[in-house]
Structure formats: C-alpha cells, structure tokens
DNA sequence: CGCTATTTTGAGCCGCGTCAATACGGGTGG
DNA sequence: CCACCCGTATTGACGCGGCTCAAAATAGCG
C-alpha cells in the first residue's frame, strides 16, 4: 500500500462527514462542502460499542459531543431512590451531550442499546471552529433549540394512549428520514425502557399496544412493529405528534 | 443640555447592560466590561408593558430575543382543543424566545403577568457579534443548554407534592439570586397558572398548599407566600429540587 | 432442554381530576 | 360607608386512568 492510499484510507477512517449518508440530518446540515471538510478534521470515529457499553456517565467532565453513526443509544438519569429515568433514544445522525454545555459535566448517562458506533466531536475545537464559521454556529444553536422544542412537547400532560401513539409516530418519522420504512421497524429498546421514557408502567404499554392491535392500528410482535393505520394513529396522538426525542421534521 | 450629556443620556436609555444590576444573571454573564459595552449597542429597551400585553405569539416571525428587565412574564401554548399550557414563568434577567431559533418562528406565546419591561436583542445582530466574541457565543450556548436541563427536570413524573414543593423552592432560589428574600415573596401568577404549569388541577394546588400550611411547611395567604421550613420542603420535593424554569444555581 | 429475562394478562386500589358548591376579596356605584 | 358583583380561591364528594402486586405465557440462550 502506498503512502498516498494510506492517507486516503486514514482520512476515510478519520470520519469523512463529507461522505457520510447522515450528513443532511447531522451537524453538517446546511454546511457547504468545503465547510464540511473542515469539520471532518475534528471528528474522531469510535470503536464499535456493544449493548450496555456506556459512552459517558453523569458527572463525567464534558469534553466531547457524540453523534450516533449506527445503532441506537439511550440516555437516562438515576434518581436518589435508584430509579432509572429514560430521557431519550438516539438514532443515527442525532447528537448526545448537548445539555452538558452549561455545567461542563454530563447530566445524563448514555448507553448503547445494541451494537453501534459514534463520532466524537471535541467541544472546544467545535466552538473554536464555530467562531470562524457562522453557519456551524447557527447549526449548533439550531440543534440546541430543537432539543428545547422536543422537551417542551414531552412536558405536556398527555394520556397514555396519546403518548404511545405519538412515540410510534415519532419513531416512524425518524426511521423514514434515515431511508428506512416508515411503517415497519424493529424496536431497539425493551418495553421497560419505552414505558419509562413515556412515564408509564410497562404493563400499561403492553395493554395499550394490545388494544391498538385489536383496533387495527398496528401489528406488533415483541420488537417487530408495523403501523397499519397511521391516520387514526395520528388522531389518537392528538397534540403528541412526535413524542420521541429528538424530533426531525 | 450639551450634545455630550445628551449622548450619555441616550446611551443609558439605550440599555447599558454594563450598568444593569441583572448583568451577572443575564446574557452579559462572564463577559468583560468592554465586551458588555459591545452588547449594549444591540440592546433596545421596551416601553413599559402591562398585564395581558403580549410580547410575541406563536408563529410570529422570530427576529428578537427578549430579556426580562422587570416584572414577571408567562410563556404558554394553546393546543388544538383550545386548552392553555403554561411552559414557564420568566423573572428579571431571564431570556425568552430561545426555542424559536430552530424554526425561525416563535413556538410559544409570551405575556406580561403584571407591569414590566424587557430588553430586545435582535437575533441576527447577536449571532454576528457572537462570531466575533467567543465568550458571547459560549454564553448563548450555555443558556440554551441550561434550558434543556431545566426541561429535563420537568419531564420526570413527580407526584403533586413533589412538584409543588419543587416549584416553591425554585421560585425562592430565583428571588434570592435577585436580591429578594428567599423565604417571603409574592406570587405573580394566579393558582390556575401555577396548576397548569405543574400539570395539576387548580383544586389540587389549593389542597396541597393547605396541607403544607397545616404541616407548618409554609404560611400562605392568597398571593403572599412564606416558606417556614425549607429543609422539610426540600425533603418533600425529593428530586424536584428546582421545578421552576429556568433554573439558576 | 431447563433457566432466566421479557412480555402479557388479571385483580384491586389510590392519586388526582372532575364537578359542584361555598367563601373570600377587591372594585364599583349608590 | 355599605351593598352588590364578579373573578379567584377553597372545600367536599365522587369517579376513573393508570399504578401496584401477582402470576402466567413466551422467547432467547447456554
């Protein structure tokens, strides 16, 4: 192998947002090709992670923002009584760690739900680049602002039916934007995590999924989900259109 | 009056973050004196607003970030069935409108609860200045990130007791940071708004306040609130330390 | 094939919302 | 100064959505 091809190989391995199929969903969204190349130099790809591998834990010093490259991740906190509280599921192209900017320490734990990889973005380098690149600054602020909008959606007091319907529609939309089917997908997370995320009991999730199925809204078999009647599902969700963080629309 | 003194007068009127007692809580936090002066040139003070005056409404084009200078403001959305949903109360030094960055349109309504004033910050100018002033960029991102943390606090499924105790402690902390008493303050908002913000029924708020009073935690008379036992109040709040957006600690 | 984690199903109960009535307070006009 | 009125707040009775506890069914895995 020649040094030249070695370099090319290394550059590809080093990340190449410019060639990443997720670029239009991720941090490079809206950046020009040359701007994306400058971003490439910051990004460091991770070794493959496996289920239960943690990316960071609460109170870890905040140095890095993580972008999901493949797989599905979960972020959560643990309260004083040891109860887990799921705060989000993160699909490829989505960022994790943004809420740590304020405290300089992570405010959540982040863990892989299955095998996956991430891109690491050193925050100091990222902000330095952002001062030189107004579009990147804009993009970071837009992503922060979007997280706020999504959380605002979460705080509304929806019924269990609305929450679950909204969650399924949100997942559907996110998978669709990534080139997967909007109506058939595999749930990366157990019922327990879905229930916890939606602030419901696992039993409630099971019961409602069963009823949705009886009503012909969905066909569900363990982790395999099919949306049969998205229109009625949307009516059921009501205001909770996209109960699934972060939202892409 | 000489032109010089006219200019000085105008500059003071034009805002003077440099002289504002709220500077250490607001956007200028962490900026040097000369940096704050550059911010001064952007800021435009508002005419006094009265109760029920709106700053902006949902779907208004987003051009401006608002900083509360005096008074108390409420932000809320209205859902499809016409029900109001309170998303936050905003005290002096706090910013409103940050969640509109993503969509370029406002996602909430903002209204004065009593007589008050705000500072208007044109967003385009602000981001332009931020590219030249890394500390300002940092500060905006920190404030965005803090809003995320606060909302994360809100989404946890606390009991009604925890929510209300957390809300009172949050208000207490915010008043304290502004130089007011941490134990005696006047509620700027009616019970209905408190209940709505905490996702409770107004009747529930009344009942719990009555019980808190019977238990010696507080003394409350209409809008006048006194915290008698903050320690037990904190125990009651549990994880909901600061159920009041945005948080300052 | 047995072991364990996950999911489903059933029974009972409790926190909080809903509905309704009452009390309070601040403003207005006589 | 008092009578009246209306919005806000309180208090009580009752019902329901979703949680808890318990047990059975199913799937993944060594």
XYZ file of C-alpha atoms (C1' of nucleotides) in Angstrom:
558
model
C 0.000 0.000 0.000
C 1.421 3.381 -0.986
C 1.632 6.269 1.464
C -0.945 8.121 -0.632
C -3.540 5.401 -0.430
C -2.714 5.004 3.225
C -3.588 8.651 3.720
C -6.795 8.288 1.823
C -7.663 5.254 3.882
C -6.840 7.087 7.061
C -8.876 10.122 6.055
C -11.871 7.909 5.390
C -11.380 6.184 8.708
C -10.943 9.545 10.426
C -14.621 10.128 9.630
C -15.441 11.969 6.430
C -18.662 13.773 7.233
C -18.417 14.785 3.597
C -19.158 11.215 2.565
C -21.484 10.291 5.413
C -25.021 9.457 4.380
C -26.271 11.035 7.610
C -24.738 14.450 6.869
C -28.049 16.085 5.975
C -29.501 15.066 9.376
C -26.439 15.702 11.496
C -24.124 18.560 12.327
C -23.046 19.202 8.701
C -26.662 20.008 7.735
C -26.638 23.214 5.732
C -22.858 23.459 5.529
C -21.068 23.768 2.191
C -18.728 21.028 1.016
C -15.599 22.949 1.983
C -17.061 23.750 5.390
C -17.907 20.106 5.949
C -14.304 19.202 5.165
C -13.106 21.464 7.953
C -15.471 19.655 10.272
C -14.010 16.328 9.134
C -10.693 17.185 10.730
C -12.299 17.385 14.165
C -14.321 14.219 14.073
C -12.983 11.059 15.582
C -14.810 7.799 14.983
C -15.278 5.378 17.861
C -14.513 1.706 18.082
C -17.681 -0.416 17.826
C -19.716 -0.352 21.021
C -21.879 -3.184 22.294
C -25.133 -3.300 24.229
C -24.676 -1.873 27.750
C -21.413 -0.096 26.842
C -21.573 3.425 28.262
C -20.442 6.481 26.281
C -20.443 8.714 29.337
C -21.929 8.861 32.799
C -23.374 11.624 34.954
C -20.716 13.985 36.350
C -18.116 12.902 33.814
C -16.213 16.008 32.680
C -17.733 17.303 29.472
C -15.241 17.416 26.635
C -16.966 15.772 23.728
C -20.233 15.771 21.855
C -21.239 12.411 20.415
C -23.054 11.868 17.139
C -24.652 8.477 16.585
C -23.288 6.804 13.467
C -25.018 3.441 13.725
C -27.100 1.589 16.293
C -29.431 3.024 18.922
C -28.463 4.681 22.189
C -30.378 5.544 25.336
C -29.758 8.441 27.710
C -31.028 8.359 31.271
C -30.584 9.601 34.801
C -30.880 7.727 38.103
C -32.715 9.455 40.939
C -31.993 9.376 44.671
C -34.009 6.193 45.187
C -32.096 4.419 42.430
C -34.949 4.594 39.938
C -33.902 4.964 36.319
C -35.441 7.726 34.231
C -35.060 7.438 30.433
C -34.655 10.857 28.794
C -34.206 9.923 25.165
C -33.457 7.388 22.470
C -30.854 8.425 19.924
C -30.769 7.213 16.335
C -28.020 7.676 13.732
C -27.381 11.355 12.940
C -28.522 12.570 16.356
C -26.283 14.262 18.904
C -25.762 13.421 22.569
C -24.270 15.522 25.338
C -25.563 18.981 24.384
C -27.130 19.522 27.809
C -23.685 19.333 29.438
C -22.514 22.630 27.924
C -23.983 24.585 30.814
C -22.386 22.663 33.672
C -19.256 21.363 31.892
C -20.221 17.990 33.296
C -22.528 15.393 31.811
C -26.053 15.462 33.190
C -27.094 12.079 31.849
C -25.756 8.590 31.319
C -25.560 7.401 27.719
C -25.520 3.710 26.851
C -25.693 1.601 23.697
C -28.889 -0.444 23.311
C -27.300 -2.640 20.679
C -24.072 -2.748 18.658
C -23.252 0.671 17.245
C -20.683 3.356 16.559
C -20.449 7.094 17.244
C -18.460 10.102 16.053
C -16.692 12.072 18.759
C -16.618 15.861 18.410
C -14.287 17.662 20.853
C -16.403 20.558 22.101
C -13.539 23.048 22.468
C -12.463 22.501 18.863
C -16.063 22.645 17.711
C -16.741 26.033 19.286
C -13.422 27.363 18.007
C -14.404 26.331 14.507
C -17.875 27.795 15.044
C -16.461 31.265 15.687
C -14.784 31.096 12.275
C -17.784 29.524 10.607
C -21.087 31.308 11.295
C -23.099 28.571 9.577
C -21.721 25.994 12.005
C -22.522 28.248 14.954
C -26.053 28.593 13.615
C -26.372 24.874 13.195
C -25.276 24.102 16.756
C -27.728 26.656 18.113
C -30.492 25.256 15.936
C -29.853 21.768 17.287
C -29.871 23.065 20.870
C -33.056 24.991 20.182
C -34.648 21.916 18.655
C -33.884 19.869 21.754
C -35.754 22.509 23.736
C -38.772 22.283 21.446
C -38.781 18.498 21.729
C -38.650 18.579 25.502
C -41.477 21.113 25.547
C -43.520 18.516 23.694
C -42.670 15.993 26.378
C -43.824 18.060 29.358
C -47.443 18.352 28.192
C -49.717 16.051 30.197
C -50.895 13.644 27.535
C -52.867 10.478 28.222
C -51.148 7.111 27.968
C -52.801 6.495 24.561
C -51.598 9.824 23.200
C -48.075 9.265 24.468
C -47.721 5.822 22.965
C -49.259 6.791 19.614
C -47.018 9.862 19.499
C -43.978 7.764 20.332
C -44.664 5.322 17.497
C -45.259 8.145 15.005
C -42.054 9.866 16.135
C -40.015 6.697 15.638
C -41.680 6.177 12.273
C -40.778 9.672 11.132
C -37.191 9.325 12.302
C -36.699 5.959 10.601
C -38.266 7.335 7.434
C -35.822 10.253 7.354
C -32.992 7.723 7.517
C -34.194 5.827 4.458
C -35.955 3.036 6.325
C -39.608 2.068 6.149
C -41.965 4.429 7.937
C -44.403 1.599 8.666
C -42.250 -1.395 9.595
C -39.366 -1.212 12.026
C -37.759 -3.062 14.870
C -37.868 -1.535 18.338
C -34.312 -1.315 19.640
C -35.467 -0.964 23.248
C -37.358 -3.232 25.650
C -40.892 -2.363 26.832
C -39.471 -1.337 30.159
C -37.474 1.490 28.530
C -40.382 2.642 26.370
C -42.627 2.764 29.430
C -40.025 4.594 31.476
C -39.414 7.122 28.702
C -43.148 7.817 28.408
C -43.600 7.900 32.208
C -45.884 4.865 32.162
C -45.792 1.410 33.726
C -44.565 -1.416 31.428
C -47.902 -3.148 31.988
C -49.717 -0.089 30.658
C -47.582 -0.119 27.499
C -48.347 -3.786 26.929
C -52.075 -3.294 27.436
C -52.293 -0.295 25.130
C -50.235 -1.961 22.394
C -52.602 -4.938 22.647
C -55.609 -2.632 22.308
C -54.041 -0.724 19.382
C -53.561 -4.067 17.694
C -57.151 -5.184 18.397
C -58.328 -1.879 16.903
C -56.273 -2.476 13.754
C -53.932 0.464 14.303
C -50.764 -1.611 14.472
C -49.444 -5.144 14.231
C -46.874 -5.828 16.907
C -44.946 -8.975 17.782
C -42.371 -8.414 20.503
C -39.858 -5.966 18.999
C -41.297 -6.057 15.476
C -43.654 -3.151 14.855
C -45.879 -2.406 11.885
C -48.053 0.687 11.653
C -51.273 -0.247 9.840
C -53.325 2.948 10.116
C -51.101 5.989 10.605
C -54.032 8.340 10.077
C -56.007 7.026 13.029
C -52.763 6.755 14.967
C -52.258 10.458 14.347
C -55.787 11.196 15.564
C -55.084 9.152 18.678
C -51.839 11.017 19.339
C -53.594 14.382 19.150
C -51.100 17.062 20.098
C -48.407 14.492 20.832
C -47.458 14.243 17.149
C -43.820 13.397 17.721
C -43.371 12.104 21.237
C -39.870 10.963 20.594
C -36.681 12.939 21.111
C -35.087 14.482 19.209
C -37.618 15.358 16.541
C -36.854 15.715 12.867
C -39.432 17.252 10.594
C -28.201 70.133 27.716
C -24.964 69.609 25.809
C -24.677 67.118 22.987
C -22.285 65.128 25.170
C -24.706 64.792 28.024
C -27.450 64.044 25.534
C -25.374 61.158 24.226
C -24.737 59.881 27.707
C -28.410 60.088 28.471
C -29.277 58.309 25.266
C -26.729 55.580 25.923
C -28.236 54.961 29.340
C -31.673 54.818 27.849
C -30.461 52.614 25.051
C -29.904 49.952 27.737
C -26.488 49.850 29.375
C -26.078 46.203 30.241
C -22.834 47.463 31.747
C -24.802 49.201 34.467
C -27.661 46.732 34.782
C -27.913 45.049 38.161
C -29.097 41.896 36.404
C -25.961 41.582 34.255
C -24.477 38.701 36.254
C -27.693 36.669 35.713
C -28.354 37.620 32.113
C -26.623 37.491 28.767
C -23.574 39.562 29.885
C -22.685 36.936 32.499
C -18.981 36.183 32.206
C -18.303 38.907 29.647
C -15.626 41.549 30.236
C -16.586 45.201 30.576
C -15.543 46.048 27.037
C -17.428 43.056 25.682
C -20.537 44.069 27.588
C -20.297 47.521 26.022
C -20.428 45.992 22.558
C -23.548 44.158 23.641
C -25.058 47.451 24.833
C -25.206 48.721 21.280
C -27.555 45.911 20.269
C -29.976 46.114 23.132
C -33.167 48.070 22.782
C -35.315 48.687 25.855
C -39.073 48.297 25.593
C -41.814 50.652 26.632
C -43.494 49.521 29.857
C -45.838 46.586 29.346
C -48.977 45.904 31.350
C -50.686 42.728 32.479
C -52.008 40.754 29.472
C -49.774 42.624 26.987
C -48.190 40.063 24.663
C -44.523 40.189 23.665
C -44.967 37.698 20.864
C -47.349 34.987 19.781
C -46.958 31.541 18.254
C -45.920 31.643 14.577
C -44.728 35.229 14.794
C -41.517 35.520 12.743
C -38.548 35.165 15.055
C -36.287 38.203 14.961
C -35.679 39.082 18.564
C -34.723 37.524 21.870
C -36.309 39.171 24.908
C -34.643 39.585 28.303
C -36.895 40.392 31.247
C -35.851 43.649 32.913
C -38.653 43.997 35.442
C -41.955 42.288 36.181
C -42.927 38.669 35.585
C -43.840 37.064 32.275
C -45.534 33.820 31.330
C -44.955 31.723 28.224
C -47.568 29.258 27.047
C -49.003 27.359 24.120
C -52.624 26.604 23.216
C -53.441 23.114 21.997
C -55.932 22.008 19.374
C -58.825 21.936 21.854
C -58.086 25.497 22.971
C -56.557 24.443 26.281
C -53.739 26.640 27.523
C -50.456 25.024 28.548
C -48.067 27.151 30.633
C -44.427 26.410 29.789
C -42.612 28.831 32.032
C -42.548 31.900 34.239
C -39.812 34.394 33.497
C -38.251 36.689 36.092
C -35.865 39.622 35.540
C -32.600 38.550 33.902
C -34.145 35.566 32.135
C -34.410 35.186 28.356
C -37.467 34.368 26.257
C -37.660 33.152 22.675
C -34.629 30.850 22.536
C -36.693 27.896 21.351
C -37.613 29.792 18.157
C -34.070 29.625 16.753
C -34.754 26.253 15.172
C -37.932 27.134 13.323
C -37.370 30.888 12.830
C -40.885 31.313 14.200
C -41.996 31.606 17.780
C -43.227 28.380 19.337
C -44.882 29.958 22.360
C -46.929 32.971 23.343
C -45.325 35.338 25.867
C -47.421 37.645 28.016
C -46.835 40.021 30.935
C -48.378 38.908 34.241
C -48.025 42.387 35.705
C -46.421 45.680 34.745
C -42.886 45.163 33.458
C -40.208 45.953 30.901
C -37.935 43.903 28.654
C -34.750 44.337 26.636
C -34.971 43.406 22.966
C -31.975 41.661 21.397
C -32.087 41.354 17.586
C -31.033 37.755 16.969
C -29.196 38.393 13.689
C -27.034 41.077 15.290
C -26.487 38.890 18.322
C -25.156 35.938 16.332
C -23.000 38.240 14.233
C -21.466 39.615 17.409
C -21.111 36.090 18.764
C -18.859 35.058 15.875
C -16.516 37.897 16.802
C -16.807 37.253 20.515
C -16.307 33.623 21.519
C -17.345 34.314 25.124
C -20.712 35.558 23.949
C -21.162 32.506 21.759
C -20.341 30.353 24.771
C -22.807 32.233 26.916
C -25.681 31.835 24.439
C -24.973 28.122 24.166
C -24.786 27.818 27.931
C -28.184 29.468 28.294
C -29.668 27.191 25.634
C -28.117 24.188 27.320
C -29.482 25.300 30.686
C -32.999 25.499 29.287
C -32.583 21.887 28.196
C -31.506 20.827 31.687
C -34.472 22.641 33.222
C -36.946 20.997 30.880
C -35.401 17.616 31.628
C -36.271 18.283 35.253
C -39.849 18.993 34.232
C -40.452 15.771 32.316
C -39.779 13.483 35.284
C -43.013 12.075 36.708
C -43.094 13.624 40.139
C -46.064 13.481 42.492
C -48.186 16.578 43.025
C -46.483 17.199 46.414
C -43.017 16.986 44.882
C -43.947 19.306 42.036
C -45.405 21.990 44.246
C -42.582 21.852 46.806
C -40.050 21.992 43.962
C -41.857 24.916 42.390
C -41.778 26.935 45.620
C -38.092 26.162 46.189
C -37.305 27.132 42.605
C -39.055 30.470 42.960
C -37.332 31.019 46.300
C -33.924 30.391 44.777
C -34.616 32.680 41.835
C -35.865 35.532 44.021
C -32.863 35.077 46.305
C -30.448 35.397 43.377
C -32.120 38.713 42.534
C -31.548 40.129 45.975
C -35.027 39.460 47.372
C -35.961 37.377 50.363
C -35.681 33.626 49.818
C -38.480 32.945 52.315
C -41.093 35.650 51.710
C -42.333 36.609 48.271
C -45.450 37.474 46.371
C -46.692 35.069 43.707
C -47.052 36.972 40.451
C -49.364 34.354 38.962
C -52.826 33.038 39.867
C -53.336 29.480 41.139
C -54.687 28.484 37.757
C -51.340 29.265 36.090
C -49.321 27.504 38.786
C -51.515 24.427 38.448
C -51.326 24.494 34.668
C -47.536 24.880 34.735
C -47.198 21.910 37.103
C -49.747 19.844 35.136
C -52.141 19.723 38.076
C -55.717 20.858 38.689
C -56.104 24.206 40.489
C -58.069 22.392 43.194
C -55.115 20.078 43.795
C -52.792 23.066 44.213
C -55.171 24.613 46.744
C -55.496 21.405 48.721
C -51.765 20.754 48.858
C -50.947 24.349 49.824
C -53.498 23.994 52.635
C -51.861 20.768 53.800
C -48.348 22.260 53.567
C -49.626 25.080 55.769
C -51.235 22.694 58.264
C -47.916 20.812 58.429
C -46.020 24.018 59.158
C -44.035 23.998 55.919
C -45.383 27.326 54.644
C -47.683 30.199 55.514
C -49.744 31.250 52.541
C -52.434 33.889 52.155
C -53.606 34.320 48.580
C -50.564 35.580 46.657
C -48.369 36.130 49.729
C -46.066 33.188 50.350
C -43.724 32.474 53.242
C -41.524 29.407 53.433
C -41.279 28.318 57.080
C -39.317 25.065 56.825
C -37.218 24.922 53.670
C -35.428 21.810 54.870
C -38.583 19.715 55.072
C -39.788 21.370 51.886
C -36.614 20.124 50.209
C -37.235 16.612 51.538
C -40.770 16.776 50.179
C -39.546 17.921 46.773
C -37.152 14.982 46.530
C -35.573 15.046 43.083
C -37.703 18.007 42.015
C -35.329 20.494 43.663
C -35.953 23.309 41.255
C -39.232 22.748 39.479
C -39.286 26.192 38.040
C -37.855 27.255 34.704
C -35.261 28.471 34.109
C -33.057 27.282 36.944
C -30.226 29.266 38.436
C -27.830 27.533 40.794
C -33.899 -28.991 27.439
C -34.026 -26.110 31.532
C -33.025 -21.314 33.114
C -33.850 -16.557 33.066
C -35.380 -12.179 31.231
C -39.059 -10.194 28.882
C -43.787 -9.640 27.906
C -48.528 -10.320 28.705
C -52.735 -10.701 31.444
C -55.669 -10.140 35.567
C -57.419 -8.010 40.040
C -57.536 -4.300 43.174
C -56.517 0.205 44.650
C -55.100 5.070 45.047
C -53.847 9.724 43.473
C -55.547 13.129 41.191
C -59.059 15.147 38.025
C -63.887 16.469 37.543
C -67.988 18.521 39.022
C -70.364 21.395 42.221
C -70.988 24.458 45.939
C -69.202 27.846 49.010
C -66.131 31.538 50.766
C -63.347 35.413 50.058
C -61.726 39.905 48.260
C -61.236 43.788 45.576
C -63.553 47.036 42.781
C -67.672 49.938 41.683
C -71.540 52.778 42.427
C -75.042 54.485 45.333
C -69.623 53.533 54.480
C -72.176 49.802 52.834
C -74.365 46.812 49.147
C -73.501 44.466 45.338
C -70.928 41.891 41.905
C -67.609 39.002 39.811
C -63.243 36.719 39.494
C -60.231 33.973 42.391
C -59.620 30.557 45.789
C -61.132 26.912 48.827
C -63.509 22.734 50.255
C -66.195 18.430 49.583
C -67.984 14.213 47.048
C -67.131 11.055 43.592
C -65.142 8.585 39.511
C -61.527 6.971 36.567
C -56.929 6.309 34.495
C -53.044 4.241 35.263
C -50.005 2.071 39.020
C -49.060 -1.967 42.020
C -48.889 -6.594 43.025
C -49.126 -11.212 41.416
C -48.930 -14.885 38.145
C -48.798 -16.989 33.711
C -47.025 -17.181 28.880
C -43.283 -16.692 25.633
C -38.736 -16.080 23.838
C -33.784 -16.081 23.951
C -29.702 -18.731 25.365
C -26.324 -21.845 27.265
